[in-house]
Short mmCIF file of C-alpha atoms in Angstrom, two decimals:
data_model
loop_
_atom_site.label_atom_id
_atom_site.label_comp_id
_atom_site.label_asym_id
_atom_site.label_seq_id
_atom_site.Cartn_x
_atom_site.Cartn_y
_atom_site.Cartn_z
CA MET A 1 -22.68 -173.45 75.44
CA ALA A 2 -24.87 -171.19 73.36
CA ALA A 3 -23.76 -167.59 72.96
CA SER A 4 -26.86 -166.45 74.83
CA ASP A 5 -25.86 -168.61 77.81
CA GLN A 6 -22.43 -167.02 78.19
CA GLN A 7 -22.08 -164.62 81.09
CA SER A 8 -20.03 -161.48 81.07
CA PRO A 9 -17.16 -161.52 83.54
CA THR A 10 -17.87 -159.85 86.86
CA PRO A 11 -16.43 -156.32 86.71
CA LEU A 12 -13.53 -155.62 89.04
CA PRO A 13 -14.30 -153.21 91.87
CA PRO A 14 -12.88 -149.69 91.67
CA LEU A 15 -9.56 -149.08 93.38
CA ALA A 16 -9.18 -146.44 96.05
CA HIS A 17 -6.68 -144.41 94.04
CA GLY A 18 -6.34 -142.98 90.56
CA ALA A 19 -4.44 -144.25 87.55
CA LEU A 20 -1.49 -141.91 88.19
CA LYS A 21 -0.90 -142.99 91.78
CA GLY A 22 2.74 -142.38 92.68
CA ILE A 23 3.43 -139.93 89.83
CA LYS A 24 5.03 -136.78 91.23
CA VAL A 25 4.33 -133.36 89.75
CA LEU A 26 6.16 -130.12 90.48
CA ASP A 27 3.82 -127.31 89.43
CA LEU A 28 5.43 -123.93 88.75
CA SER A 29 2.48 -122.72 86.70
CA ARG A 30 -0.19 -120.16 87.50
CA ILE A 31 -3.38 -118.61 86.11
CA LEU A 32 -5.30 -121.20 84.05
CA ALA A 33 -3.64 -123.28 81.29
CA GLY A 34 -0.93 -124.85 83.45
CA PRO A 35 -3.15 -125.23 86.54
CA THR A 36 -5.87 -126.87 84.42
CA CYS A 37 -3.30 -129.46 83.35
CA THR A 38 -1.91 -130.10 86.82
CA GLN A 39 -5.38 -130.31 88.37
CA MET A 40 -6.25 -133.00 85.84
CA LEU A 41 -3.07 -134.91 86.75
CA GLY A 42 -3.97 -134.55 90.43
CA ASP A 43 -7.53 -135.77 89.83
CA LEU A 44 -6.04 -138.83 88.16
CA GLY A 45 -4.06 -139.62 91.29
CA ALA A 46 -0.76 -137.79 90.84
CA ILE A 47 0.89 -136.01 93.78
CA VAL A 48 1.03 -132.30 92.87
CA LEU A 49 3.11 -129.71 94.71
CA LYS A 50 2.14 -126.18 93.65
CA VAL A 51 4.99 -123.68 94.00
CA GLU A 52 3.82 -120.12 94.70
CA ASN A 53 5.64 -116.83 95.09
CA PRO A 54 5.34 -115.60 98.69
CA LYS A 55 6.16 -112.01 97.62
CA THR A 56 3.07 -111.71 95.41
CA GLY A 57 0.60 -113.70 97.48
CA GLY A 58 0.81 -116.66 95.15
CA ASP A 59 -1.04 -117.48 91.94
CA ASP A 60 -2.38 -114.35 90.21
CA THR A 61 -5.90 -115.77 90.15
CA ARG A 62 -6.10 -115.72 93.96
CA GLN A 63 -6.83 -112.00 93.48
CA TRP A 64 -9.29 -112.47 90.58
CA GLY A 65 -12.46 -112.01 92.55
CA PRO A 66 -14.94 -111.69 94.06
CA PRO A 67 -16.34 -114.14 94.83
CA TYR A 68 -14.02 -115.53 97.49
CA VAL A 69 -14.47 -118.19 100.14
CA MET A 70 -15.21 -116.38 103.40
CA ASP A 71 -13.27 -117.62 106.42
CA GLN A 72 -14.69 -118.24 109.91
CA ASP A 73 -14.26 -114.55 110.76
CA GLY A 74 -16.29 -113.49 107.75
CA GLU A 75 -13.24 -112.18 105.91
CA ALA A 76 -12.40 -112.93 102.30
CA SER A 77 -9.75 -115.66 102.03
CA ASP A 78 -7.31 -116.03 99.14
CA LEU A 79 -9.54 -118.71 97.59
CA SER A 80 -11.27 -116.97 94.70
CA ALA A 81 -13.71 -118.91 92.53
CA TYR A 82 -11.30 -118.48 89.62
CA PHE A 83 -8.40 -119.99 91.57
CA MET A 84 -10.48 -122.86 92.91
CA ALA A 85 -11.64 -123.83 89.41
CA ALA A 86 -8.17 -125.17 88.54
CA ASN A 87 -6.33 -125.93 91.78
CA ARG A 88 -7.83 -128.82 93.67
CA ASN A 89 -5.76 -131.94 94.46
CA LYS A 90 -2.65 -129.83 95.01
CA ARG A 91 -0.64 -128.80 98.03
CA SER A 92 0.82 -125.29 98.09
CA ILE A 93 4.36 -124.39 99.05
CA ALA A 94 5.63 -120.81 99.17
CA VAL A 95 9.07 -120.64 97.56
CA ASP A 96 10.90 -117.59 96.21
CA ILE A 97 12.68 -118.97 93.16
CA ALA A 98 14.57 -115.67 92.73
CA THR A 99 16.76 -116.62 95.71
CA PRO A 100 19.51 -119.25 95.80
CA GLU A 101 17.67 -120.95 98.64
CA GLY A 102 14.48 -121.14 96.59
CA GLN A 103 16.34 -122.47 93.58
CA ALA A 104 17.90 -125.17 95.75
CA VAL A 105 14.41 -126.17 96.92
CA ILE A 106 13.21 -126.53 93.32
CA HIS A 107 16.21 -128.67 92.42
CA ARG A 108 15.64 -130.84 95.47
CA LEU A 109 12.01 -131.38 94.50
CA ALA A 110 12.83 -131.87 90.81
CA ALA A 111 15.22 -134.66 91.76
CA GLU A 112 12.22 -136.59 93.06
CA ALA A 113 9.62 -135.44 90.53
CA ASP A 114 8.47 -137.14 87.35
CA ILE A 115 6.96 -133.99 85.83
CA LEU A 116 7.59 -130.25 86.01
CA VAL A 117 5.04 -127.82 84.54
CA GLU A 118 5.85 -124.13 84.09
CA ASN A 119 4.37 -121.21 82.18
CA PHE A 120 7.00 -118.50 82.43
CA LYS A 121 7.93 -116.46 79.38
CA PRO A 122 10.48 -118.32 77.21
CA GLY A 123 13.88 -117.79 78.79
CA GLY A 124 12.36 -116.44 82.00
CA LEU A 125 13.62 -119.31 84.16
CA ALA A 126 17.15 -119.36 82.72
CA LYS A 127 18.37 -116.63 85.09
CA TYR A 128 17.40 -118.88 87.98
CA GLY A 129 18.98 -122.00 86.52
CA LEU A 130 15.52 -123.59 86.28
CA ASP A 131 15.06 -123.62 82.49
CA TYR A 132 14.88 -126.92 80.65
CA ALA A 133 18.52 -126.95 79.53
CA SER A 134 19.72 -126.43 83.09
CA MET A 135 17.27 -128.88 84.62
CA ARG A 136 17.96 -131.55 82.02
CA ALA A 137 21.62 -131.56 82.95
CA ASP A 138 20.79 -132.39 86.56
CA HIS A 139 17.52 -134.30 86.07
CA PRO A 140 17.62 -136.10 82.70
CA SER A 141 14.52 -138.21 83.39
CA LEU A 142 12.30 -135.19 84.12
CA VAL A 143 9.29 -134.57 81.86
CA TYR A 144 9.40 -130.78 81.57
CA CYS A 145 6.29 -129.08 80.15
CA SER A 146 6.65 -125.44 79.11
CA ILE A 147 3.46 -123.49 78.37
CA SER A 148 3.69 -119.99 76.90
CA GLY A 149 1.69 -117.61 74.75
CA TYR A 150 3.45 -118.23 71.44
CA GLY A 151 5.88 -121.06 72.17
CA GLN A 152 9.62 -121.30 72.72
CA THR A 153 10.42 -120.40 69.09
CA GLY A 154 9.14 -118.05 66.40
CA PRO A 155 9.09 -114.26 66.03
CA ASN A 156 6.44 -113.80 68.74
CA SER A 157 7.99 -116.08 71.35
CA HIS A 158 8.94 -113.10 73.53
CA LYS A 159 5.36 -111.83 73.77
CA PRO A 160 3.16 -112.56 76.79
CA GLY A 161 0.13 -114.76 76.29
CA TYR A 162 -3.37 -114.45 77.68
CA ASP A 163 -6.50 -116.31 76.71
CA LEU A 164 -8.13 -113.28 75.07
CA MET A 165 -5.02 -112.58 73.00
CA ALA A 166 -4.84 -116.22 71.92
CA GLN A 167 -8.49 -116.25 70.88
CA GLY A 168 -7.89 -113.12 68.82
CA TYR A 169 -4.53 -114.03 67.28
CA GLY A 170 -5.49 -117.66 66.64
CA GLY A 171 -8.65 -116.80 64.73
CA ILE A 172 -11.51 -118.18 66.80
CA MET A 173 -12.85 -114.70 67.59
CA SER A 174 -13.18 -113.99 63.87
CA LEU A 175 -15.63 -116.91 63.68
CA THR A 176 -17.61 -116.11 66.81
CA GLY A 177 -20.43 -113.58 67.06
CA GLU A 178 -23.32 -112.32 65.00
CA PRO A 179 -22.69 -111.75 61.28
CA ASN A 180 -22.97 -107.96 61.53
CA GLY A 181 -21.60 -107.59 65.05
CA GLN A 182 -18.17 -107.50 66.66
CA PRO A 183 -15.98 -110.59 66.92
CA VAL A 184 -16.73 -112.22 70.27
CA LYS A 185 -14.59 -114.32 72.58
CA ALA A 186 -15.92 -117.48 74.18
CA GLY A 187 -17.61 -116.89 77.54
CA VAL A 188 -14.84 -118.69 79.46
CA GLY A 189 -11.06 -118.98 78.97
CA ILE A 190 -11.38 -121.84 76.51
CA ALA A 191 -7.99 -121.24 74.84
CA ASP A 192 -6.35 -121.68 78.24
CA VAL A 193 -8.44 -124.74 79.08
CA MET A 194 -7.78 -126.45 75.75
CA CYS A 195 -4.07 -125.69 76.07
CA GLY A 196 -4.16 -127.37 79.48
CA MET A 197 -5.84 -130.41 77.95
CA TYR A 198 -3.21 -130.64 75.21
CA ALA A 199 -0.54 -130.31 77.91
CA THR A 200 -2.05 -133.23 79.82
CA ILE A 201 -2.05 -135.40 76.71
CA GLY A 202 1.54 -134.48 75.90
CA ILE A 203 2.69 -135.21 79.45
CA LEU A 204 1.04 -138.63 79.47
CA ALA A 205 2.72 -139.48 76.17
CA ALA A 206 6.09 -138.32 77.51
CA LEU A 207 5.55 -140.38 80.66
CA HIS A 208 5.00 -143.45 78.51
CA HIS A 209 8.26 -142.74 76.68
CA LYS A 210 10.00 -142.27 80.01
CA THR A 211 8.66 -145.62 81.23
CA GLN A 212 10.08 -147.31 78.15
CA THR A 213 13.45 -145.53 78.02
CA GLY A 214 14.06 -143.71 81.31
CA GLU A 215 14.45 -140.54 79.27
CA GLY A 216 12.71 -137.24 80.00
CA GLN A 217 12.02 -134.50 77.47
CA GLN A 218 10.62 -131.01 77.07
CA ILE A 219 7.08 -130.36 75.84
CA ASP A 220 6.82 -126.93 74.20
CA LEU A 221 3.18 -125.84 74.09
CA ALA A 222 1.75 -122.48 73.05
CA LEU A 223 -1.69 -121.04 73.77
CA VAL A 224 -1.89 -119.80 70.19
CA ASP A 225 -0.81 -123.15 68.71
CA ALA A 226 -3.44 -124.96 70.75
CA GLN A 227 -6.10 -122.47 69.67
CA VAL A 228 -5.15 -122.79 65.99
CA ALA A 229 -5.32 -126.59 66.32
CA TRP A 230 -8.91 -126.46 67.48
CA LEU A 231 -10.14 -124.37 64.56
CA ILE A 232 -10.95 -127.89 63.26
CA ASN A 233 -13.33 -127.92 60.28
CA GLU A 234 -13.24 -124.16 59.73
CA GLY A 235 -9.45 -124.09 59.70
CA VAL A 236 -9.19 -127.05 57.35
CA ALA A 237 -11.87 -125.59 55.06
CA TYR A 238 -9.92 -122.34 54.76
CA LEU A 239 -6.62 -124.12 54.11
CA ASN A 240 -8.17 -126.10 51.26
CA THR A 241 -10.22 -123.31 49.65
CA GLY A 242 -8.61 -120.03 50.60
CA THR A 243 -12.09 -118.71 51.38
CA LEU A 244 -12.52 -116.89 54.69
CA PRO A 245 -15.39 -118.30 56.78
CA GLN A 246 -18.22 -116.01 57.82
CA ARG A 247 -19.46 -115.38 61.32
CA ARG A 248 -22.86 -116.99 61.57
CA GLY A 249 -23.84 -116.44 65.18
CA ASN A 250 -25.36 -119.70 66.39
CA GLU A 251 -25.79 -121.22 62.95
CA HIS A 252 -23.57 -123.96 61.54
CA PRO A 253 -21.43 -123.43 58.43
CA SER A 254 -22.18 -126.89 57.04
CA ILE A 255 -25.57 -128.01 58.41
CA VAL A 256 -29.02 -126.42 58.08
CA PRO A 257 -31.14 -126.12 60.19
CA TYR A 258 -28.70 -126.18 63.08
CA GLY A 259 -28.76 -123.37 65.62
CA LEU A 260 -30.78 -121.31 68.04
CA TYR A 261 -34.40 -120.44 67.27
CA ASP A 262 -37.12 -118.47 69.03
CA THR A 263 -40.30 -120.19 70.17
CA SER A 264 -43.31 -118.42 71.64
CA ASP A 265 -41.73 -118.30 75.10
CA ALA A 266 -37.99 -119.10 74.95
CA HIS A 267 -35.06 -120.09 72.80
CA VAL A 268 -34.63 -123.65 71.55
CA ILE A 269 -31.63 -125.39 70.06
CA LEU A 270 -32.20 -127.53 66.96
CA ALA A 271 -29.55 -129.77 65.43
CA VAL A 272 -31.11 -131.33 62.34
CA GLY A 273 -28.14 -133.35 61.18
CA ASN A 274 -29.43 -135.29 58.15
CA ASP A 275 -32.22 -135.43 55.60
CA SER A 276 -34.33 -138.02 57.40
CA GLN A 277 -34.29 -135.87 60.55
CA PHE A 278 -35.33 -132.91 58.42
CA ARG A 279 -38.34 -134.82 57.12
CA ARG A 280 -39.42 -135.67 60.65
CA PHE A 281 -38.89 -132.07 61.71
CA MET A 282 -41.11 -130.86 58.89
CA GLU A 283 -43.73 -133.41 59.93
CA PHE A 284 -43.80 -131.88 63.41
CA LEU A 285 -44.26 -128.39 61.96
CA GLY A 286 -46.97 -129.57 59.58
CA LEU A 287 -44.81 -128.58 56.61
CA GLU A 288 -44.22 -132.01 55.07
CA GLY A 289 -44.10 -130.56 51.57
CA LEU A 290 -40.86 -128.71 52.31
CA ALA A 291 -39.04 -132.04 52.68
CA GLU A 292 -39.80 -132.72 49.01
CA ASP A 293 -39.05 -129.19 47.84
CA ALA A 294 -35.89 -129.26 45.72
CA ARG A 295 -34.60 -126.20 47.58
CA PHE A 296 -34.65 -128.03 50.92
CA ALA A 297 -34.69 -131.78 50.27
CA THR A 298 -30.96 -132.26 50.90
CA ASN A 299 -28.49 -130.62 53.23
CA PRO A 300 -26.40 -129.11 50.38
CA ALA A 301 -29.61 -127.60 48.98
CA ARG A 302 -30.57 -126.25 52.40
CA LEU A 303 -27.14 -124.67 52.74
CA GLN A 304 -27.64 -122.85 49.43
CA ASN A 305 -31.12 -121.72 50.47
CA ARG A 306 -30.48 -121.06 54.16
CA GLY A 307 -32.17 -117.66 54.13
CA ALA A 308 -35.30 -118.86 52.36
CA LEU A 309 -35.64 -121.79 54.76
CA ASN A 310 -35.19 -119.60 57.82
CA ASP A 311 -37.86 -117.25 56.52
CA ILE A 312 -40.25 -120.21 56.79
CA LEU A 313 -38.94 -121.84 59.97
CA ILE A 314 -38.75 -118.74 62.16
CA PRO A 315 -42.48 -117.91 62.14
CA ALA A 316 -43.44 -121.59 62.13
CA LEU A 317 -41.51 -122.30 65.34
CA GLN A 318 -43.00 -119.29 67.09
CA ARG A 319 -46.37 -121.05 67.04
CA PHE A 320 -45.01 -123.47 69.67
CA THR A 321 -43.55 -123.21 73.15
CA MET A 322 -40.02 -124.37 73.82
CA ASP A 323 -41.26 -127.41 75.73
CA GLU A 324 -43.59 -128.35 72.86
CA VAL A 325 -40.76 -128.18 70.35
CA ILE A 326 -38.39 -130.22 72.52
CA ALA A 327 -41.03 -132.86 73.26
CA GLY A 328 -41.99 -133.07 69.59
CA MET A 329 -38.39 -133.40 68.48
CA GLU A 330 -37.55 -136.02 71.11
CA ALA A 331 -40.58 -138.07 70.06
CA ARG A 332 -39.26 -137.99 66.49
CA LYS A 333 -35.60 -138.56 67.46
CA VAL A 334 -34.44 -135.16 66.24
CA PRO A 335 -31.86 -133.46 68.50
CA ALA A 336 -33.28 -130.46 70.34
CA GLY A 337 -32.72 -128.83 73.70
CA PRO A 338 -32.93 -125.72 75.87
CA VAL A 339 -30.42 -122.97 76.59
CA GLN A 340 -30.09 -123.37 80.33
CA THR A 341 -28.87 -120.78 82.78
CA LEU A 342 -26.43 -122.07 85.37
CA ASP A 343 -29.05 -122.32 88.09
CA ARG A 344 -30.95 -124.81 85.94
CA VAL A 345 -27.76 -126.61 84.91
CA PHE A 346 -26.74 -127.32 88.50
CA ALA A 347 -30.28 -128.12 89.62
CA SER A 348 -30.66 -130.76 86.91
CA ASP A 349 -30.92 -134.45 87.72
CA GLN A 350 -28.38 -135.15 84.97
CA VAL A 351 -25.66 -133.11 86.67
CA ALA A 352 -26.49 -134.81 89.97
CA ALA A 353 -26.40 -138.29 88.42
CA ARG A 354 -23.00 -137.63 86.85
CA ASP A 355 -21.47 -135.98 89.97
CA MET A 356 -20.55 -132.85 88.05
CA ALA A 357 -20.85 -130.65 91.15
CA ILE A 358 -18.93 -131.66 94.27
CA ASP A 359 -18.45 -130.42 97.83
CA MET A 360 -15.09 -130.20 99.59
CA THR A 361 -13.76 -128.56 102.74
CA SER A 362 -10.82 -126.17 102.45
CA THR A 363 -8.81 -124.67 105.27
CA ALA A 364 -10.88 -121.50 104.80
CA GLY A 365 -14.24 -123.28 104.80
CA PRO A 366 -16.56 -125.42 102.67
CA VAL A 367 -16.32 -125.03 98.89
CA LYS A 368 -18.35 -126.21 95.91
CA LEU A 369 -16.46 -127.25 92.80
CA LEU A 370 -17.04 -128.62 89.33
CA GLY A 371 -16.62 -132.37 89.00
CA ASN A 372 -14.17 -134.11 86.70
CA PRO A 373 -15.95 -135.56 83.64
CA LEU A 374 -13.77 -138.69 83.39
CA ASN A 375 -15.33 -141.92 84.65
CA PHE A 376 -13.09 -144.98 85.06
CA SER A 377 -14.37 -148.41 85.98
CA ARG A 378 -11.14 -149.41 87.75
CA THR A 379 -9.10 -146.30 88.64
CA PRO A 380 -11.64 -143.57 89.38
CA VAL A 381 -10.92 -139.91 89.75
CA THR A 382 -10.31 -138.98 93.39
CA TYR A 383 -10.85 -135.71 95.24
CA ARG A 384 -8.26 -135.70 98.00
CA TYR A 385 -7.35 -132.05 98.59
CA ALA A 386 -9.50 -128.95 98.36
CA PRO A 387 -7.85 -125.93 96.68
CA PRO A 388 -5.08 -124.82 99.05
CA GLN A 389 -4.38 -121.46 100.61
CA CYS A 390 -1.06 -119.99 99.56
CA GLY A 391 1.84 -121.83 101.15
CA ASP A 392 -0.30 -123.68 103.67
CA ALA A 393 1.76 -126.88 103.35
CA THR A 394 5.23 -125.29 103.07
CA ALA A 395 6.58 -126.28 106.47
CA GLU A 396 5.13 -129.77 106.36
CA ILE A 397 6.38 -130.59 102.87
CA LEU A 398 9.81 -128.97 102.98
CA GLY A 399 10.43 -130.46 106.41
CA ALA A 400 9.59 -133.98 105.31
CA ALA A 401 12.21 -136.55 104.38
CA ASP A 402 10.05 -137.37 101.35
CA PRO A 403 8.27 -134.20 100.19
CA PHE A 404 6.23 -136.25 97.71
CA GLU A 405 5.06 -138.77 100.25
CA GLN A 406 1.99 -140.51 98.82
CA ASP A 407 -1.23 -138.97 100.05
#
């Protein structure tokens, strides 16, 4: 049979559950890094029980609003937008771990769990007998993930950790902002979110080890460590040169032109990644001669002459509208795009096609959430539980013979 006559095998239909079906997660975390991790595990099919403190009204972010979901009486529920962003596919149980009864509940659940995630200060759970050393003695197969500001070791391990502090201490703020302005944090808690992603990766690796050996382990993850790790090219450049990078606003340290530019009516993003794209860009602007100019013909030359090039590009681009620039660049296969506000993001056909905005129904009312970006051909992400109200499943779960009964 000729190669052209061969048919690809028929793809298998998606299953009705995620890849982590049957994996049991005991979630003692709150705020954002830990909940981001456990939401991801839940989206992938794991059973997640979220433990919340009944004395404080649960996860701190329940109070980080408005906006809140309004209940049927028109009153604000405990479902803030912040909380809902990281707590779907979980069931909430209200347990006071400061009491012997609460500690007994955690041990009972840990005996059944595959994973425990916590983000207390290092040593904070020891007084309750719920730290890793204590839990390992009773539950040696447990994968125990500890998230903290600075990690379980080091001179700063006792300090609390928040996203803003991690962005400052870990260096990303020194790189972000306009050259002559203040250092600027990212617009969302990206240090927390990235720490949650690293936690998910670490947990999956530890689960694989557990499958092979039956042995659990502790994962020690710090917000600051995670933030330092994603300094990527700027961090590596500093380590190898000793030269501090400069804040460049929206410009790129290694590629020119690459950034945000004004047109006659709006901003446009240009990402001219190589010399052939630069030639096509100059063709669009009617400045073909610049592509042959020794100052601009190569990317290293453009880096050295960034200011001189921008002096030419800035007025040239302002002769066009944003739509004209984007259409011209797309026709020439040069990356370009708009800076969209969120109303345009969520009204776009691309977001709709990729299911990046979803609707669920919580006990307080209907909610809209961000979709999970992972797409599996066989074990798709599932959305089984809307973000819970604090402790709304306590009686059901703690009264069940199997508190982790598969949903």
